[in-house]
Tab-separated table of C-alpha atoms and ligand atoms in Angstrom:
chain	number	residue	atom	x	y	z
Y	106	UNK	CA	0.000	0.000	0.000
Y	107	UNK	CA	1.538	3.199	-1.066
Y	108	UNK	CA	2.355	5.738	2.089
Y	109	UNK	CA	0.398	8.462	2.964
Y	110	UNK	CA	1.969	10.602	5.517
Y	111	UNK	CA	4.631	11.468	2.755
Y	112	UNK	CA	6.006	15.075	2.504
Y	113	UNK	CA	4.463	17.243	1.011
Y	114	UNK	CA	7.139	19.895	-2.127
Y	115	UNK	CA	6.376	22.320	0.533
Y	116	UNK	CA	7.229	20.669	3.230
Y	117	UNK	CA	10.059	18.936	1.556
Y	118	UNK	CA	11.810	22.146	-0.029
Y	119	UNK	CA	11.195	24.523	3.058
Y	120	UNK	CA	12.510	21.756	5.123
Y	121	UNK	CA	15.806	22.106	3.039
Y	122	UNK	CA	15.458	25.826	3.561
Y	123	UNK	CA	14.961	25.023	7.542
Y	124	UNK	CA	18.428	23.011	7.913
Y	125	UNK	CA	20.263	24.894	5.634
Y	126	UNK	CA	19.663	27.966	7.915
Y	127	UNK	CA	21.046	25.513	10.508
Y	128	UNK	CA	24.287	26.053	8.781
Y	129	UNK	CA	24.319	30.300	10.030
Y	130	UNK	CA	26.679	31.040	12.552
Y	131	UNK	CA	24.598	33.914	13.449
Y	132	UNK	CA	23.131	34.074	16.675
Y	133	UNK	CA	20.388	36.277	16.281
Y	134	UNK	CA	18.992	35.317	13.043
Y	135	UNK	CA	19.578	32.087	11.090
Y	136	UNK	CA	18.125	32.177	7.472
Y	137	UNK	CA	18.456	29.212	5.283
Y	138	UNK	CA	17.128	29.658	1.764
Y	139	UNK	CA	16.280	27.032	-1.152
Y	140	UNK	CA	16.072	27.198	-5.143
Y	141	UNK	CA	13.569	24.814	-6.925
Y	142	UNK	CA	13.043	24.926	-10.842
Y	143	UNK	CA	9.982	23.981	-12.492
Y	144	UNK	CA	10.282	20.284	-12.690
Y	145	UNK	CA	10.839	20.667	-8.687
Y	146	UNK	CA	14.347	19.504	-8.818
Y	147	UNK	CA	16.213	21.881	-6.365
Y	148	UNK	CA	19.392	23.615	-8.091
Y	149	UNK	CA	20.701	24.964	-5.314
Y	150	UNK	CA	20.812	26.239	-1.116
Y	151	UNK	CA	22.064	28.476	0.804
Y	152	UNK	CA	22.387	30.306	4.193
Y	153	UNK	CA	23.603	33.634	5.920
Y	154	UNK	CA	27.281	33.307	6.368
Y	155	UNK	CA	30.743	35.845	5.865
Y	156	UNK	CA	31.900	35.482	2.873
Y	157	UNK	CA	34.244	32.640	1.733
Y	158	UNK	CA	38.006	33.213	2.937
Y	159	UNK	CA	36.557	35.239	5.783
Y	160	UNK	CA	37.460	33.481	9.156
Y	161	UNK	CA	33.979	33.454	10.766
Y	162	UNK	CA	36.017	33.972	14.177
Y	163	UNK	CA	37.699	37.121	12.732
Y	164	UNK	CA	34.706	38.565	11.624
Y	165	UNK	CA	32.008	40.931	14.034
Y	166	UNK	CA	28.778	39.010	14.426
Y	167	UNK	CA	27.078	42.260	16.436
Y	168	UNK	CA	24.005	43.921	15.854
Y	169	UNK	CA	24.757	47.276	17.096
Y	170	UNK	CA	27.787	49.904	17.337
Y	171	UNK	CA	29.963	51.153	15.225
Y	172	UNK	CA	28.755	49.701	11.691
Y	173	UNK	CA	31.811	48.602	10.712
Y	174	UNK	CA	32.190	46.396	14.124
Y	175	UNK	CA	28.850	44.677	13.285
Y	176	UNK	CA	27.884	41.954	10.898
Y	177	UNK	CA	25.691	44.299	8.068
Y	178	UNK	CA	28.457	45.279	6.120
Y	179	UNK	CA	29.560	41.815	5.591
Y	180	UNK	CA	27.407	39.088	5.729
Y	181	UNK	CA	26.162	37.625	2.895
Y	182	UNK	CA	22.284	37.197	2.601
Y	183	UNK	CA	20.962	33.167	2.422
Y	184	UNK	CA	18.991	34.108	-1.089
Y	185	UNK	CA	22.208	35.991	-2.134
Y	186	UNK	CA	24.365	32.477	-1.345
Y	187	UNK	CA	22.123	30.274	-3.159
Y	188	UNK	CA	21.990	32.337	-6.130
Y	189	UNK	CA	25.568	32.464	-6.738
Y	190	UNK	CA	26.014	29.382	-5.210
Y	191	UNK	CA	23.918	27.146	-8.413
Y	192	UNK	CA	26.318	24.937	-10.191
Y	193	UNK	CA	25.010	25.753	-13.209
Y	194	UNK	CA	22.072	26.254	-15.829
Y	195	UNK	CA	19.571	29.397	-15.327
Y	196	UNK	CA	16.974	30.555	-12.520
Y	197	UNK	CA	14.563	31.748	-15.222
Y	198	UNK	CA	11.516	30.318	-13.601
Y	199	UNK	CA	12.381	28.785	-10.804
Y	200	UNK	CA	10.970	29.324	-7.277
Y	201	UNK	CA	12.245	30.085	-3.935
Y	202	UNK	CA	11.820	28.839	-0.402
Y	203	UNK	CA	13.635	30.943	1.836
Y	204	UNK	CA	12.751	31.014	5.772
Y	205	UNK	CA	12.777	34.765	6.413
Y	206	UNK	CA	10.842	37.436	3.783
Y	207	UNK	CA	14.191	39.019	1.105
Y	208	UNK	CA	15.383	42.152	2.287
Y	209	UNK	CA	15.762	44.413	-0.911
Y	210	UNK	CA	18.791	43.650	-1.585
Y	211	UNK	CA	18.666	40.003	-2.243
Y	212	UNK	CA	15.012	41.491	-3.902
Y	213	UNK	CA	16.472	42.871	-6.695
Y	214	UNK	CA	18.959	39.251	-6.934
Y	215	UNK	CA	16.152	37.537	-7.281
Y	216	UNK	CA	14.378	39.599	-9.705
Y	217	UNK	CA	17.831	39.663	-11.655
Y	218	UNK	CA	18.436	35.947	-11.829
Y	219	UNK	CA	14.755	35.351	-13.020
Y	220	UNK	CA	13.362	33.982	-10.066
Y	221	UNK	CA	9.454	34.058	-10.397
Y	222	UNK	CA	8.047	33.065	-6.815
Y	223	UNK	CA	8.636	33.277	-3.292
Y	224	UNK	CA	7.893	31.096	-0.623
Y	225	UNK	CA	8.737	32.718	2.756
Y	226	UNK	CA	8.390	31.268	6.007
Y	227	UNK	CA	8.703	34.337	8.700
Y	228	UNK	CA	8.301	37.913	8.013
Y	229	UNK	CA	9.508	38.953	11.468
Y	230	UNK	CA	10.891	42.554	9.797
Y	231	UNK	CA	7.672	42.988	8.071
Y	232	UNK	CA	7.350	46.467	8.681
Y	233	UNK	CA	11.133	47.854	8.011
Y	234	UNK	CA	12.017	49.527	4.906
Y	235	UNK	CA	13.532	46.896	3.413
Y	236	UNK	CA	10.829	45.137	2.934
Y	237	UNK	CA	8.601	47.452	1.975
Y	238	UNK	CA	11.107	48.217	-0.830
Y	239	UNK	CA	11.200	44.104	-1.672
Y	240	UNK	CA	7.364	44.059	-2.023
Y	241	UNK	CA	7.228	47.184	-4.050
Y	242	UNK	CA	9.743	45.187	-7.063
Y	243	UNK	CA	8.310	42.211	-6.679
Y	244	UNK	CA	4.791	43.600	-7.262
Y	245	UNK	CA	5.933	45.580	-9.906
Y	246	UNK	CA	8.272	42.863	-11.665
Y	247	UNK	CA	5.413	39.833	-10.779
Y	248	UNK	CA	7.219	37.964	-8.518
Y	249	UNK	CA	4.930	36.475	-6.561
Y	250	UNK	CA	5.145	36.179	-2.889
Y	251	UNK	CA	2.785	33.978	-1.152
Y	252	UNK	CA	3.654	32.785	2.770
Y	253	UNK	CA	4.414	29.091	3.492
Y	254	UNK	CA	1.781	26.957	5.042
Y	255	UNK	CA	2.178	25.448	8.013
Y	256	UNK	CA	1.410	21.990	8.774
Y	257	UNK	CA	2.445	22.082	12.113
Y	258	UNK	CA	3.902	18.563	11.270
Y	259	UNK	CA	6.772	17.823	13.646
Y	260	UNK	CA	9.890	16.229	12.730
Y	261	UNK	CA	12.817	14.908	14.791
Y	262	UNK	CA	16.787	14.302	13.153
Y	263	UNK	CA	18.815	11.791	14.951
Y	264	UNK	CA	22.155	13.040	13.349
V	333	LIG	O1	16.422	38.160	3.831
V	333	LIG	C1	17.356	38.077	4.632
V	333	LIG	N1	18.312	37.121	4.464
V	333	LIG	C2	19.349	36.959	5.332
V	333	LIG	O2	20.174	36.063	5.158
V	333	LIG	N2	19.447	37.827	6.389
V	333	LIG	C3	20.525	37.644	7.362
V	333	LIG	C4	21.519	38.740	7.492
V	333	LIG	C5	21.911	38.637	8.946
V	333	LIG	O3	22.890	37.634	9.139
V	333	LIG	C6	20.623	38.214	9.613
V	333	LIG	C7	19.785	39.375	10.117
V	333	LIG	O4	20.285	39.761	11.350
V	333	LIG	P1	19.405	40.495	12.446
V	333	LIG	O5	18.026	39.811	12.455
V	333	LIG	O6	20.154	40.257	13.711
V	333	LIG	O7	19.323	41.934	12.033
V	333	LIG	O8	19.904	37.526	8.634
V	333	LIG	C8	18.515	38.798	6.584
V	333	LIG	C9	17.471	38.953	5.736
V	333	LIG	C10	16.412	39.971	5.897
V	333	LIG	O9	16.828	41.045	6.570
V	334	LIG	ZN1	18.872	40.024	1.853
């Protein structure tokens, strides 16, 4: 009898996004972020991380002071890693699952690389600039945004 309690793409590809963001060595916010094309074969992942050849024990993970002794100037954005991070082929088309709403930067990535749908997870920065900007090119370019649904299914790794 075939199984029923299966995962769902959803499920499945924000679930990659999910432990992906497990990756971050940020303590505040962990953002994992996953690319799917049409045939829902996932080209690539990513998460927030310094960028490669910087020590992330020489690097400042802060959130406030003196900008350059925090972590904005230099961290690189999960939807930003798994952008550049694709092996190869184009984005035109595909979709992606990231865990925390693009900031505009990574908004106009996405739009860039041909991305055509968001699936976000949180939105905890809803109401910052950033985002306001994000939603403003994505309505404009018709990327659509739509948030993930929960399940509330529960699922345990024994690594
Ligand atoms: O879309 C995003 N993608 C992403 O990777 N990030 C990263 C950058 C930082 O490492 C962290 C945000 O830090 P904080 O929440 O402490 O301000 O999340 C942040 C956003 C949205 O701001
Ligand atoms: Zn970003």
């Amino acid at each position: 009898m075939k199984r029923d309690d299966y995962l769902s793409w959803d499920e499945y590809f924000m679930g990659i996004a999910l432990l992906s963001a497990q990756r971050s060595k940020d303590s505040n916010t962990q953002v994992g972020a996953c690319i799917v094309n049409q045939e829902h074969k996932i080209v690539s992942v990513g998460y927030n991380g310094m960028p490669t050849g910087c020590n992330d024990d020489d690097m400042p993970w802060e959130r406030e002071g003196d900008f350059l002794n925090t972590k904005y100037p230099f961290v690189c954005h999960a939807e930003l890693n798994a952008i550049l991070n694709r092996s190869a082929g184009s984005l035109q088309g595909c979709s992606l699952y990231v865990t925390l709403f693009p900031c505009n930067e990574c908004a106009k990535a996405i739009i860039q690389s041909g991305i055509r749908e968001i699936i976000y997870y949180d939105n905890k920065y809803a109401d910052s600039d950033a985002t306001k900007a994000s939603q403003r090119m994505f309505l404009l370019t018709g990327v659509t945004c739509r948030p993930y649904h929960h399940t509330e299914r529960q699922m345990t790794l024994v690594l």
